[in-house]
Short mmCIF file of C-alpha atoms and ligand atoms in Angstrom, two decimals:
data_model
loop_
_atom_site.label_atom_id
_atom_site.label_comp_id
_atom_site.label_asym_id
_atom_site.label_seq_id
_atom_site.Cartn_x
_atom_site.Cartn_y
_atom_site.Cartn_z
CA ASN A 1455 0.00 0.00 0.00
CA ALA A 1456 2.76 2.45 0.89
CA CYS A 1457 4.35 1.71 -2.47
CA VAL A 1458 1.09 2.08 -4.39
CA ARG A 1459 0.65 5.46 -2.73
CA ALA A 1460 4.17 6.53 -3.64
CA VAL A 1461 3.77 5.50 -7.28
CA VAL A 1462 0.49 7.40 -7.57
CA ARG A 1463 1.84 10.53 -5.94
CA ALA A 1464 5.11 10.54 -7.87
CA ALA A 1465 3.34 9.83 -11.16
CA ILE A 1466 0.79 12.62 -10.69
CA HIS A 1467 3.60 14.93 -9.61
CA HIS A 1468 5.30 14.25 -12.95
CA GLY A 1469 2.10 14.69 -14.95
CA PHE A 1470 1.23 11.04 -15.63
CA GLU A 1471 -2.27 9.59 -15.42
CA VAL A 1472 -2.37 6.54 -13.14
CA TYR A 1473 -4.56 3.46 -13.05
CA GLY A 1474 -4.47 0.69 -10.48
CA ILE A 1475 -4.66 -2.86 -11.81
CA ARG A 1476 -6.76 -4.92 -9.44
CA ARG A 1477 -5.86 -8.53 -8.66
CA GLY A 1478 -2.48 -8.40 -10.38
CA TRP A 1479 -1.97 -10.04 -13.75
CA HIS A 1480 -5.44 -11.58 -13.55
CA GLY A 1481 -6.89 -8.07 -13.49
CA LEU A 1482 -4.77 -6.93 -16.39
CA ILE A 1483 -6.02 -9.77 -18.57
CA HIS A 1484 -9.61 -8.87 -17.74
CA GLY A 1485 -9.25 -5.09 -17.84
CA ASP A 1486 -9.97 -4.68 -14.13
CA VAL A 1487 -8.41 -1.24 -13.74
CA ILE A 1488 -9.41 1.83 -11.77
CA ARG A 1489 -8.26 5.42 -12.06
CA LEU A 1490 -6.16 6.39 -9.04
CA GLN A 1491 -6.06 9.97 -7.80
CA ILE A 1492 -4.27 11.39 -4.79
CA LYS A 1493 -7.34 10.97 -2.57
CA ASP A 1494 -7.65 7.28 -3.49
CA VAL A 1495 -4.31 6.53 -1.86
CA SER A 1496 -4.87 8.67 1.17
CA ARG A 1497 -4.34 7.06 4.60
CA ILE A 1498 -2.96 3.79 3.23
CA ILE A 1499 0.74 4.37 3.97
CA ASN A 1500 0.16 2.76 7.37
CA ARG A 1501 -1.93 -0.20 6.20
CA GLY A 1502 -0.83 -3.76 5.41
CA GLY A 1503 -2.22 -5.75 2.48
CA THR A 1504 -3.10 -3.96 -0.73
CA ILE A 1505 -6.13 -1.89 -1.64
CA LEU A 1506 -5.72 -3.25 -5.18
CA TYR A 1507 -6.11 -6.88 -4.08
CA THR A 1508 -3.72 -9.52 -5.38
CA ALA A 1509 -4.04 -12.92 -7.01
CA ARG A 1510 -2.04 -15.76 -8.46
CA SER A 1511 -2.98 -16.02 -12.14
CA LYS A 1512 -2.55 -19.35 -13.91
CA GLU A 1513 -3.89 -17.80 -17.11
CA PHE A 1514 -1.10 -15.23 -17.18
CA MET A 1515 1.49 -18.01 -17.13
CA THR A 1516 0.41 -18.95 -20.66
CA GLU A 1517 1.46 -17.03 -23.76
CA GLU A 1518 -2.20 -16.63 -24.63
CA GLY A 1519 -2.82 -14.92 -21.26
CA GLN A 1520 0.17 -12.63 -21.71
CA ARG A 1521 -1.00 -11.69 -25.18
CA LYS A 1522 -4.46 -10.87 -23.82
CA ALA A 1523 -2.92 -8.69 -21.06
CA ALA A 1524 -0.81 -6.84 -23.61
CA SER A 1525 -3.83 -6.17 -25.80
CA THR A 1526 -5.75 -4.90 -22.75
CA CYS A 1527 -2.90 -2.44 -22.21
CA LYS A 1528 -3.12 -1.34 -25.83
CA PHE A 1529 -6.90 -1.03 -25.75
CA LEU A 1530 -6.93 0.97 -22.50
CA GLY A 1531 -3.93 3.08 -23.49
CA LEU A 1532 -1.71 1.88 -20.64
CA ASP A 1533 1.82 2.31 -21.95
CA SER A 1534 3.69 1.26 -18.82
CA VAL A 1535 3.17 -1.11 -15.91
CA ILE A 1536 4.85 -0.86 -12.52
CA ALA A 1537 4.71 -4.35 -11.00
CA ILE A 1538 5.15 -4.68 -7.23
CA GLY A 1539 5.96 -8.20 -6.07
CA GLY A 1540 8.38 -11.09 -6.04
CA ASP A 1541 9.91 -13.45 -8.54
CA GLY A 1542 6.59 -14.59 -10.08
CA THR A 1543 5.44 -11.01 -10.53
CA PHE A 1544 8.69 -10.09 -12.26
CA ARG A 1545 8.60 -13.08 -14.57
CA GLY A 1546 5.14 -11.87 -15.58
CA ALA A 1547 6.47 -8.36 -16.18
CA GLN A 1548 9.33 -9.76 -18.23
CA ALA A 1549 6.86 -11.68 -20.41
CA LEU A 1550 4.66 -8.60 -20.86
CA SER A 1551 7.61 -6.48 -21.96
CA LYS A 1552 8.15 -8.86 -24.88
CA PHE A 1553 4.80 -7.61 -26.21
CA GLY A 1554 5.94 -3.99 -26.18
CA VAL A 1555 4.65 -2.80 -22.80
CA ASN A 1556 7.12 -0.78 -20.69
CA VAL A 1557 7.65 -2.48 -17.34
CA ILE A 1558 9.37 -1.58 -14.10
CA GLY A 1559 9.55 -4.02 -11.17
CA ILE A 1560 9.56 -3.11 -7.49
CA PRO A 1561 10.69 -5.98 -5.23
CA ALA A 1562 8.21 -6.80 -2.49
CA THR A 1563 8.27 -10.17 -0.79
CA ILE A 1564 8.71 -11.19 2.82
CA ASP A 1565 11.06 -13.90 1.54
CA ASN A 1566 13.60 -11.17 0.63
CA ASP A 1567 14.92 -13.55 -2.00
CA ILE A 1568 15.17 -11.40 -5.14
CA GLY A 1569 18.78 -11.80 -6.26
CA CYS A 1570 19.45 -8.29 -7.56
CA THR A 1571 18.40 -6.37 -4.46
CA ASN A 1572 19.52 -6.42 -0.87
CA TYR A 1573 16.07 -5.46 0.30
CA CYS A 1574 12.53 -6.45 -0.67
CA LEU A 1575 9.55 -4.52 0.70
CA GLY A 1576 7.66 -6.25 3.48
CA PHE A 1577 10.60 -8.12 4.94
CA ASP A 1578 11.16 -5.80 7.88
CA THR A 1579 7.48 -5.76 8.81
CA ALA A 1580 7.21 -9.56 8.58
CA ALA A 1581 10.42 -10.09 10.56
CA ASN A 1582 9.31 -7.73 13.33
CA THR A 1583 5.91 -9.41 13.51
CA ALA A 1584 7.57 -12.81 13.86
CA ILE A 1585 10.02 -11.49 16.46
CA ASP A 1586 7.17 -10.03 18.47
CA CYS A 1587 5.21 -13.31 18.33
CA ILE A 1588 8.25 -15.36 19.38
CA ASP A 1589 9.05 -13.01 22.26
CA LYS A 1590 5.50 -13.60 23.50
CA LEU A 1591 5.80 -17.34 23.02
CA ARG A 1592 9.03 -17.42 24.96
CA ASP A 1593 7.29 -16.27 28.14
CA THR A 1594 5.24 -19.43 28.36
CA MET A 1595 8.00 -21.71 27.10
CA GLN A 1596 10.34 -20.36 29.76
CA SER A 1597 7.77 -20.69 32.54
CA HIS A 1598 6.85 -24.25 31.52
CA GLU A 1599 10.44 -25.17 30.63
CA ARG A 1600 9.45 -26.36 27.20
CA CYS A 1601 10.84 -26.60 23.72
CA SER A 1602 9.15 -24.44 21.12
CA VAL A 1603 9.32 -25.01 17.39
CA VAL A 1604 8.26 -21.99 15.34
CA GLU A 1605 7.68 -22.39 11.62
CA VAL A 1606 8.11 -19.17 9.66
CA MET A 1607 7.39 -18.55 5.97
CA GLY A 1608 9.98 -19.07 3.26
CA ARG A 1609 9.08 -21.76 0.77
CA HIS A 1610 12.45 -21.64 -0.96
CA ALA A 1611 14.45 -19.17 1.09
CA GLY A 1612 15.59 -18.95 4.69
CA PHE A 1613 16.39 -15.24 4.93
CA LEU A 1614 13.38 -14.52 7.11
CA ALA A 1615 14.01 -17.51 9.39
CA MET A 1616 17.69 -16.62 9.73
CA TYR A 1617 17.01 -12.98 10.58
CA VAL A 1618 14.26 -13.81 13.04
CA GLY A 1619 16.28 -16.62 14.60
CA LEU A 1620 19.23 -14.31 15.21
CA ALA A 1621 16.94 -11.61 16.59
CA VAL A 1622 15.24 -13.88 19.14
CA GLY A 1623 18.41 -15.71 20.16
CA ALA A 1624 17.09 -19.08 18.96
CA THR A 1625 18.61 -22.37 20.11
CA ALA A 1626 18.72 -23.45 16.46
CA VAL A 1627 17.59 -22.16 13.06
CA LEU A 1628 16.83 -24.42 10.11
CA VAL A 1629 16.96 -22.94 6.60
CA PRO A 1630 16.64 -24.64 3.20
CA GLU A 1631 19.95 -23.21 1.94
CA HIS A 1632 22.03 -25.12 4.51
CA PRO A 1633 20.30 -28.32 5.52
CA VAL A 1634 21.33 -29.61 8.94
CA SER A 1635 20.61 -33.11 10.18
CA TYR A 1636 18.24 -33.73 13.08
CA GLU A 1637 21.28 -35.13 14.96
CA GLU A 1638 22.95 -31.72 14.70
CA LEU A 1639 19.77 -30.02 15.86
CA VAL A 1640 19.40 -32.33 18.85
CA GLU A 1641 23.07 -31.77 19.65
CA LYS A 1642 22.41 -28.02 19.89
CA ILE A 1643 19.57 -28.65 22.33
CA ARG A 1644 21.75 -31.06 24.35
CA LYS A 1645 24.52 -28.48 24.62
CA ALA A 1646 22.03 -25.80 25.65
CA ARG A 1647 20.77 -28.09 28.40
CA LEU A 1648 24.34 -28.80 29.58
CA ASN A 1649 24.78 -25.03 29.79
CA GLY A 1650 21.88 -24.85 32.20
CA PHE A 1651 18.98 -23.97 29.91
CA SER A 1652 15.60 -25.56 30.40
CA HIS A 1653 13.68 -24.04 27.50
CA TYR A 1654 14.59 -24.06 23.82
CA MET A 1655 13.49 -22.04 20.82
CA VAL A 1656 13.85 -23.63 17.38
CA VAL A 1657 13.02 -21.51 14.31
CA VAL A 1658 12.43 -23.35 11.05
CA ALA A 1659 11.77 -21.99 7.55
CA GLU A 1660 8.86 -23.86 5.99
CA GLY A 1661 11.11 -24.72 3.04
CA ALA A 1662 13.55 -26.60 5.30
CA ALA A 1663 10.97 -28.78 7.11
CA SER A 1664 7.57 -28.41 8.71
CA GLY A 1665 7.34 -27.49 12.36
CA ASP A 1666 5.64 -30.83 13.01
CA GLN A 1667 8.47 -32.79 11.40
CA VAL A 1668 11.04 -30.96 13.49
CA ALA A 1669 9.04 -31.45 16.69
CA ALA A 1670 8.66 -35.18 15.96
CA ALA A 1671 12.42 -35.54 15.49
CA ILE A 1672 13.12 -33.74 18.78
CA ARG A 1673 10.47 -35.80 20.58
CA GLU A 1674 12.03 -39.02 19.35
CA ALA A 1675 15.59 -38.15 20.37
CA THR A 1676 14.94 -36.42 23.71
CA ASP A 1677 12.55 -36.41 26.67
CA LEU A 1678 11.11 -33.10 25.43
CA ASP A 1679 7.56 -32.62 24.21
CA PRO A 1680 7.91 -29.64 21.84
CA ARG A 1681 5.04 -27.29 21.07
CA VAL A 1682 4.68 -26.17 17.46
CA THR A 1683 3.58 -22.72 16.32
CA VAL A 1684 3.07 -22.02 12.62
CA LEU A 1685 3.11 -18.25 12.16
CA GLY A 1686 1.74 -18.51 8.61
CA HIS A 1687 0.01 -15.54 7.05
CA ILE A 1688 0.16 -13.53 10.29
CA GLN A 1689 3.59 -12.57 9.00
CA ARG A 1690 2.18 -11.02 5.86
CA GLY A 1691 -0.15 -8.57 7.52
CA GLY A 1692 -0.16 -5.66 9.92
CA ASP A 1693 0.97 -2.06 9.86
CA PRO A 1694 4.22 -1.67 7.95
CA THR A 1695 7.30 -0.60 9.89
CA GLY A 1696 8.89 2.79 9.33
CA ARG A 1697 11.66 1.12 7.34
CA ASP A 1698 9.16 -0.47 4.98
CA ARG A 1699 7.15 2.72 4.53
CA VAL A 1700 10.20 4.76 3.63
CA ALA A 1701 11.71 2.08 1.37
CA ALA A 1702 8.33 1.69 -0.37
CA THR A 1703 8.09 5.44 -0.87
CA LYS A 1704 11.59 5.70 -2.33
CA MET A 1705 11.20 2.66 -4.56
CA GLY A 1706 7.83 3.87 -5.82
CA TYR A 1707 9.30 7.27 -6.58
CA LEU A 1708 12.28 5.75 -8.39
CA ALA A 1709 10.08 3.47 -10.51
CA VAL A 1710 8.15 6.48 -11.82
CA ASP A 1711 11.36 8.41 -12.34
CA LEU A 1712 12.71 5.58 -14.53
CA LEU A 1713 9.60 5.71 -16.72
CA LYS A 1714 9.98 9.48 -16.93
CA GLN A 1715 13.52 8.94 -18.23
CA GLY A 1716 12.10 6.62 -20.89
CA LEU A 1717 13.62 3.49 -19.35
CA THR A 1718 11.91 0.11 -19.34
CA ASN A 1719 12.53 -3.49 -18.29
CA ARG A 1720 14.26 -2.41 -15.08
CA ILE A 1721 14.01 -3.61 -11.48
CA VAL A 1722 14.36 -1.03 -8.73
CA CYS A 1723 16.75 -2.29 -6.08
CA THR A 1724 18.90 -1.43 -3.11
CA LYS A 1725 22.65 -1.81 -3.26
CA ASP A 1726 25.46 -0.61 -0.99
CA GLY A 1727 23.02 1.28 1.18
CA GLY A 1728 21.45 3.23 -1.71
CA TYR A 1729 18.67 2.86 -4.29
CA THR A 1730 19.42 1.96 -7.88
CA HIS A 1731 18.05 -0.18 -10.73
CA VAL A 1732 19.15 -3.11 -12.89
CA ASP A 1733 18.10 -4.67 -16.16
CA MET A 1734 15.18 -7.01 -15.47
CA ASP A 1735 16.61 -9.97 -17.40
CA GLU A 1736 19.96 -9.67 -15.63
CA GLY A 1737 18.30 -9.10 -12.28
CA LEU A 1738 16.16 -12.20 -12.62
CA ALA A 1739 19.17 -14.29 -13.58
CA THR A 1740 20.89 -13.40 -10.28
CA HIS A 1741 20.48 -15.86 -7.45
CA LYS A 1742 20.61 -14.56 -3.89
CA GLN A 1743 23.02 -16.55 -1.74
CA MET A 1744 22.89 -16.70 2.00
CA GLN A 1745 26.07 -15.02 3.25
CA ARG A 1746 28.69 -17.33 4.74
CA MET A 1747 28.97 -14.83 7.58
CA GLU A 1748 25.34 -15.34 8.56
CA MET A 1749 25.95 -19.07 8.94
CA ASP A 1750 29.14 -18.40 10.93
CA VAL A 1751 27.35 -15.98 13.26
CA LEU A 1752 24.51 -18.45 13.68
CA ASP A 1753 26.97 -21.22 14.51
CA ALA A 1754 28.66 -19.06 17.10
CA MET A 1755 25.37 -17.98 18.69
CA THR A 1756 23.66 -21.37 18.85
CA GLY A 1757 24.46 -24.75 20.28
CA LEU A 1758 26.15 -23.43 23.39
O1 LIG B 1055 6.35 -16.07 -1.71
C1 LIG B 1055 6.12 -15.54 -0.46
C2 LIG B 1055 5.48 -16.49 0.45
O2 LIG B 1055 5.22 -15.76 1.59
C3 LIG B 1055 6.21 -17.78 0.81
O3 LIG B 1055 7.17 -17.65 1.80
C4 LIG B 1055 5.07 -18.65 1.23
O4 LIG B 1055 5.36 -20.01 1.17
C5 LIG B 1055 4.02 -18.28 0.24
O5 LIG B 1055 4.24 -16.94 -0.08
C6 LIG B 1055 2.62 -18.50 0.71
O6 LIG B 1055 1.76 -18.29 -0.35
P1 LIG B 1055 0.18 -18.50 -0.25
O7 LIG B 1055 -0.34 -17.32 0.49
O8 LIG B 1055 -0.28 -18.53 -1.65
O9 LIG B 1055 -0.04 -19.75 0.52
#
């Protein structure tokens, strides 16, 4: 929402006419667009979700669907599309650009897994929500001297789990990028117990294993009876943090500025502490690696 607002404001500031496409690519295929004026994006900078709705479109994955979307653009006179989302959204934008529509991508996914940018909108809000939930969980786990297994989102990427795990001082963090065996996990819990701890917090990215699988493994190897919490879509909602609002505002502004300069097929991104942009094809070909340092820090902080 904060990004939609920024795009609308920046675009009107530069003399563009703006339309919001409802329900993502699905809406573009079916011409579901609404004119957006300054008042339409008033008081949404502080709201989670999107006033434009969103959807996963199977139809848009086909060439036929993409062709239909491009002809909707032509029919309605939409010369450029600013697409806010993750990898799937950008692949859609890439396909649309092949049909002559100008496209700019703005990375927004709590997975923070877009290769060409350090930061994706929504990550900070999701991480802080998860941290807050786990802090609350810890109170009861500590009092009851239990083991807690918290499953966070991240179907293919563990950036959210890693960040949250470090922030809550987890006993162990499981991410898909660096699979650890259940023996190693149990060893971390054993060491924690030898160091005098009587409650344990395990954070697992859904792409590494399910919370239930992890709990079952711990139950089998120890005398603990872990409790599982799946944070699920809770992480994708709520008021955005200040960091997300400002990043969304800057990225939205930059996306419009790129169109004003006559550029297309670019992804707005953050690099070396600043905002920049890269070619969409190159950006999508970049794979984001988990930093070795993160694993080293995690190793040093857990299993003691
Ligand atoms: O792609 C972002 C993401 O949040 C993943 O981490 C998660 O697995 C997925 O979306 C959930 O998608 P859905 O809401 O369609 O279940």
